[in-house]
CSV table of C-alpha atoms in Angstrom, one decimal:
chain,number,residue,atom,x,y,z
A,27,UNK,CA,-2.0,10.5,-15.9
A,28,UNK,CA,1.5,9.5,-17.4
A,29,UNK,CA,2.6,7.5,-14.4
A,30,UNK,CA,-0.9,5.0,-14.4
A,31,UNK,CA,-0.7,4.8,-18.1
A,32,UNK,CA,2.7,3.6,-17.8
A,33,UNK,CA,1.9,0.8,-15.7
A,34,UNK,CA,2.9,2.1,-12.0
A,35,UNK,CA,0.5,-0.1,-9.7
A,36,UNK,CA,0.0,2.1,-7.2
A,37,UNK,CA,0.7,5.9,-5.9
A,38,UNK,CA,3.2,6.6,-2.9
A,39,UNK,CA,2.9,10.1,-1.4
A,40,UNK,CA,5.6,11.3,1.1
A,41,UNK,CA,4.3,12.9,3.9
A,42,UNK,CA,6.8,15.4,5.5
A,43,UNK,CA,6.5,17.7,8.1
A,44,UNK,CA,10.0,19.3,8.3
A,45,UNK,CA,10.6,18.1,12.0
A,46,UNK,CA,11.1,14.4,11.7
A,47,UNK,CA,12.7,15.1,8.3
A,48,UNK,CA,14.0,18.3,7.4
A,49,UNK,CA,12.0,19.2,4.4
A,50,UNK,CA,8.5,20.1,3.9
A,51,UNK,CA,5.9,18.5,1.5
A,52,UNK,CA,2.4,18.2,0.4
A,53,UNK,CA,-1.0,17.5,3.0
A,54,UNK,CA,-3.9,15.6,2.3
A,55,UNK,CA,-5.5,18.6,0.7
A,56,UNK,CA,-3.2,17.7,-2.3
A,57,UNK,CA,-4.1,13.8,-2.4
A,58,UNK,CA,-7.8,14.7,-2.5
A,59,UNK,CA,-7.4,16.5,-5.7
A,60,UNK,CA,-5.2,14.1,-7.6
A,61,UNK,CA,-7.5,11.0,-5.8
A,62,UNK,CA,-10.6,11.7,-8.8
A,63,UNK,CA,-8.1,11.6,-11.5
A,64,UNK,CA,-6.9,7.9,-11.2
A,65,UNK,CA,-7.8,4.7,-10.8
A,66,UNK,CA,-4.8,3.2,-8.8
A,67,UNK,CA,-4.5,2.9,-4.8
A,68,UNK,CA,-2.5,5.9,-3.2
A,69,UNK,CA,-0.5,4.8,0.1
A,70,UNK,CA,0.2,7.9,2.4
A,71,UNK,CA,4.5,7.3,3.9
A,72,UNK,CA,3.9,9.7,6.9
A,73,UNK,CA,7.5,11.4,7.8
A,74,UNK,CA,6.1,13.4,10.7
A,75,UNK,CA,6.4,13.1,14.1
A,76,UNK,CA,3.4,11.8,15.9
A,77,UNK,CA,1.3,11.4,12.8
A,78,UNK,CA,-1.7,10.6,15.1
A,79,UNK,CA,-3.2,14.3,14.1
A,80,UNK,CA,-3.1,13.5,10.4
A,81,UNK,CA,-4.1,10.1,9.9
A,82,UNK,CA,-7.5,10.7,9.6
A,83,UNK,CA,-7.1,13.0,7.1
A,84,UNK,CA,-5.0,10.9,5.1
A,85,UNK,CA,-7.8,8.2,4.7
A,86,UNK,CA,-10.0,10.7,3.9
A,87,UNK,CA,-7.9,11.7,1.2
A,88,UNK,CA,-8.1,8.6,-0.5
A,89,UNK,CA,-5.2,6.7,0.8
A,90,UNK,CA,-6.4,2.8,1.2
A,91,UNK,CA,-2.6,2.5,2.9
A,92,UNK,CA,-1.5,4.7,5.9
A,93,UNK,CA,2.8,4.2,6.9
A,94,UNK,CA,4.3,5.6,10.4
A,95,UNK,CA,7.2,5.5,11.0
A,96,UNK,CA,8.4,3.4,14.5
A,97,UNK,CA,10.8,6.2,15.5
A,98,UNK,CA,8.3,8.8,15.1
A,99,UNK,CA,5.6,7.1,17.2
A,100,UNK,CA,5.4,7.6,21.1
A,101,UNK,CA,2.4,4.7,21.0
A,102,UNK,CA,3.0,2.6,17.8
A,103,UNK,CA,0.5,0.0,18.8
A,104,UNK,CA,-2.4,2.8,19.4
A,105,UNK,CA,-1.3,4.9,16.0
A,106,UNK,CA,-1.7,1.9,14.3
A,107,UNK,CA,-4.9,0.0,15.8
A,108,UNK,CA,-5.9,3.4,14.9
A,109,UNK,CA,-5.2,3.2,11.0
A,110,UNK,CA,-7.3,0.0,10.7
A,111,UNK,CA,-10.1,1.6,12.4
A,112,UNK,CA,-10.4,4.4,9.4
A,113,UNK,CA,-10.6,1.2,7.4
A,114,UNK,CA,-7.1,1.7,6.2
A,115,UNK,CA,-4.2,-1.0,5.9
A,116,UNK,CA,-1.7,-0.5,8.7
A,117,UNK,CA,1.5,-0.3,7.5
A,118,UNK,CA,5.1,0.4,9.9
A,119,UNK,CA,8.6,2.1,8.4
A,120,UNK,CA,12.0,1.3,9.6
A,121,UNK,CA,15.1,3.4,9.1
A,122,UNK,CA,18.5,2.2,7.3
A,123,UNK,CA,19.8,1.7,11.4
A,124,UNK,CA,16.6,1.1,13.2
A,125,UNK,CA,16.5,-2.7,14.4
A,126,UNK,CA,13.9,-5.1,13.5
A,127,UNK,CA,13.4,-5.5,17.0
A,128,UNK,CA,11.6,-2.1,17.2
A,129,UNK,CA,8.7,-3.7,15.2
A,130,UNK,CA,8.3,-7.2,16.2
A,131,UNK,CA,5.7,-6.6,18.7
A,132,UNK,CA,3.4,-4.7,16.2
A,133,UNK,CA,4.0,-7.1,13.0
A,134,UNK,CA,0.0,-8.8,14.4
A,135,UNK,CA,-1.3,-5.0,13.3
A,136,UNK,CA,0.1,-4.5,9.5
A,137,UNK,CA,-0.4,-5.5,6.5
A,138,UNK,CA,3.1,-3.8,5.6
A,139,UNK,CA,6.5,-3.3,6.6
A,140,UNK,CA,8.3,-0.3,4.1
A,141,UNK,CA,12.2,-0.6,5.4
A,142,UNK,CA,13.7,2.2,3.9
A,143,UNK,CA,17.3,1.5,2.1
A,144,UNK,CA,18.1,5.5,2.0
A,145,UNK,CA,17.9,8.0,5.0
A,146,UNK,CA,14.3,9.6,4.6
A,147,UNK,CA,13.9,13.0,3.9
A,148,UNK,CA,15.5,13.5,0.3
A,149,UNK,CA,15.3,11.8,-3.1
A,150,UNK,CA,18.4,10.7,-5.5
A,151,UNK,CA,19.9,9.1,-2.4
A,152,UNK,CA,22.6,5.8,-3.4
A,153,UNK,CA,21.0,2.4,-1.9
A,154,UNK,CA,22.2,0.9,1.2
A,155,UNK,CA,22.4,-2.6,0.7
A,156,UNK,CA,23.2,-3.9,4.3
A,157,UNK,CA,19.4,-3.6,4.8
A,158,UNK,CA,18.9,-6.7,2.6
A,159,UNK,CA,20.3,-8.8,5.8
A,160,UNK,CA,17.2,-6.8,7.8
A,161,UNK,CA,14.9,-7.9,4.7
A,162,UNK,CA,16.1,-11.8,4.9
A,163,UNK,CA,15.4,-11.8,9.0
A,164,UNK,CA,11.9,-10.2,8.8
A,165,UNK,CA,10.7,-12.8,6.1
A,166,UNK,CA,12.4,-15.7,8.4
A,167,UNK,CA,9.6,-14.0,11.0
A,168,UNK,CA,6.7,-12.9,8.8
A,169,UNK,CA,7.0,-16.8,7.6
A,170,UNK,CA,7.7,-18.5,10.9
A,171,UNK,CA,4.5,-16.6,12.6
A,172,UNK,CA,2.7,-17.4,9.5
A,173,UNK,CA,1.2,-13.8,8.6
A,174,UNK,CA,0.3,-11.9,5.3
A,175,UNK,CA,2.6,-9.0,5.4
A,176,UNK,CA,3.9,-7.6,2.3
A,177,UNK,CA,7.6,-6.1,2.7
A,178,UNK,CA,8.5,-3.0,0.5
A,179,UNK,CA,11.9,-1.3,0.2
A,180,UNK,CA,12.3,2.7,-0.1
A,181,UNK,CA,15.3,4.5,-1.9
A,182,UNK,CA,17.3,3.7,-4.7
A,183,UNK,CA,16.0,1.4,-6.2
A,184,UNK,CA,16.5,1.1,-9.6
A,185,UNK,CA,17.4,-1.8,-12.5
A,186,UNK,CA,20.8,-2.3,-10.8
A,187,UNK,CA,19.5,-2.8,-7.3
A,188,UNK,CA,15.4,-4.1,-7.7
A,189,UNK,CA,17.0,-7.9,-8.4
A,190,UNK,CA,19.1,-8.2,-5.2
A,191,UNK,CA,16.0,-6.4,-3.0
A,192,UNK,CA,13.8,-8.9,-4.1
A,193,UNK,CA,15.9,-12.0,-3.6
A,194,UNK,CA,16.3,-10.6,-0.2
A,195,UNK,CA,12.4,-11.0,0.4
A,196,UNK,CA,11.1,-7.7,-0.5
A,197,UNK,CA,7.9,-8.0,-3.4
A,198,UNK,CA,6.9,-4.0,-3.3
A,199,UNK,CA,9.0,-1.6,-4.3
A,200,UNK,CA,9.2,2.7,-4.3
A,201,UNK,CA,10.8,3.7,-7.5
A,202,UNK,CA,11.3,7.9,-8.0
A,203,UNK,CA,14.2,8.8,-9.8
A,204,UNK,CA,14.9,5.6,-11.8
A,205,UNK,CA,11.4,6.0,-13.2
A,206,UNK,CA,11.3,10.2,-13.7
A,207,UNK,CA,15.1,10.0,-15.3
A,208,UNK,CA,14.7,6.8,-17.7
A,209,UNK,CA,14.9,8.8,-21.1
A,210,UNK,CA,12.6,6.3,-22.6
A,211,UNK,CA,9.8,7.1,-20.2
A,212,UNK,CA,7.5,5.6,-17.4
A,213,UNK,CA,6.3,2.6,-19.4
A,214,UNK,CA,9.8,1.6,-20.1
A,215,UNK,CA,11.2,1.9,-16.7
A,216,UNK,CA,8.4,0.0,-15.3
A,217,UNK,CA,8.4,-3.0,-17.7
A,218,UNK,CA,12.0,-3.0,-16.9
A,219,UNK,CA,11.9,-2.9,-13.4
A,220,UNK,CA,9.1,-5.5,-13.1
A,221,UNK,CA,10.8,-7.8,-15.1
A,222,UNK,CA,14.0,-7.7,-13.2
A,223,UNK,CA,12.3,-7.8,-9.5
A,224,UNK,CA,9.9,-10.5,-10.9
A,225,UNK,CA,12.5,-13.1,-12.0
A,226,UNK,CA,14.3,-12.2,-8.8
A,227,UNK,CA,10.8,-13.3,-6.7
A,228,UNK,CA,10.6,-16.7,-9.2
């Protein structure tokens, strides 16, 4: 498809359940049928509430990365012990005003923190750049405790934000409309985007 022949690395689905957000999306039913037709890893960003019900459908599906949110979990530790069991790399979400300090305790479990840098729930959304000071503190931590945890930043990012994300300590990014809206198409946005978050990260 247009999006892996234009260099994306990787797919990322959002999950809603129009209760923790107020829209509704897609289910694992439509992941399975896209999974046979590329090559790239799919991660699943879960914006349901208590996504313990769906998670093993989502690794059935063909995601090889499974995201809860912290403020949609009752038992975070348990949903997430949970995700590595189906084989699948634990990953925790953080909202624009949702403290580090609600994940600490878990960062042992992931291989992933996404911290989003819009409200979740709608595309198109302008960046919030205060959560580069959140971004700064969690790779003090992640580097202090010595762990492998890649930190990726959701919602607005585009060529005029990717730089200052990445200098902050993020090295994964979700791009949607600065990739679907770049009138020279996927490839270009992508080459553009890497380049810029990469010379950030040097």
């Amino acid at each position: 498809m247009e999006l892996e022949q234009g260099g994306a690395d990787l797919i990322h689905w959002d999950v809603m359940d129009g209760n923790f957000v107020p829209n509704l999306s897609f289910g694992a039913d439509v992941i399975a049928s896209i999974r046979p037709l590329l090559t790239i890893p799919f991660e699943s960003h879960l914006m349901v509430n208590e996504p313990t019900w769906i998670l093993d459908a989502m690794v059935e599906a063909g995601c090889s990365t499974v995201m809860v949110h912290a403020e949609a979990c009752r038992h975070l530790h348990r949903t997430l012990g949970r995700i590595g069991e189906l084989g699948a790399t634990p990953a925790v979400v953080i909202n624009p005003a949702t403290p580090l300090e609600a994940i600490v305790e878990v960062l042992d479990l992931v291989g992933l923190v996404l911290i989003m840098s819009v409200n979740p729930g709608f595309g198109g959304q302008s960046y919030i750049s205060t959560v580069e000071n959140k971004t700064r503190r969690l790779r003090d931590i992640i580097i202090e405790r010595g762990l492998d945890i890649d930190i990726e930043i959701d919602g607005g990012i585009a060529p005029s934000t990717i730089a200052s994300a990445a200098s902050a300590g993020a090295n994964r990014f979700v791009v949607g409309s600065a990739m679907f809206r770049d009138p020279d198409g996927f490839a270009h946005a992508t080459n553009e985007l890497r380049t810029l978050g990469t010379a950030a990260l040097a």
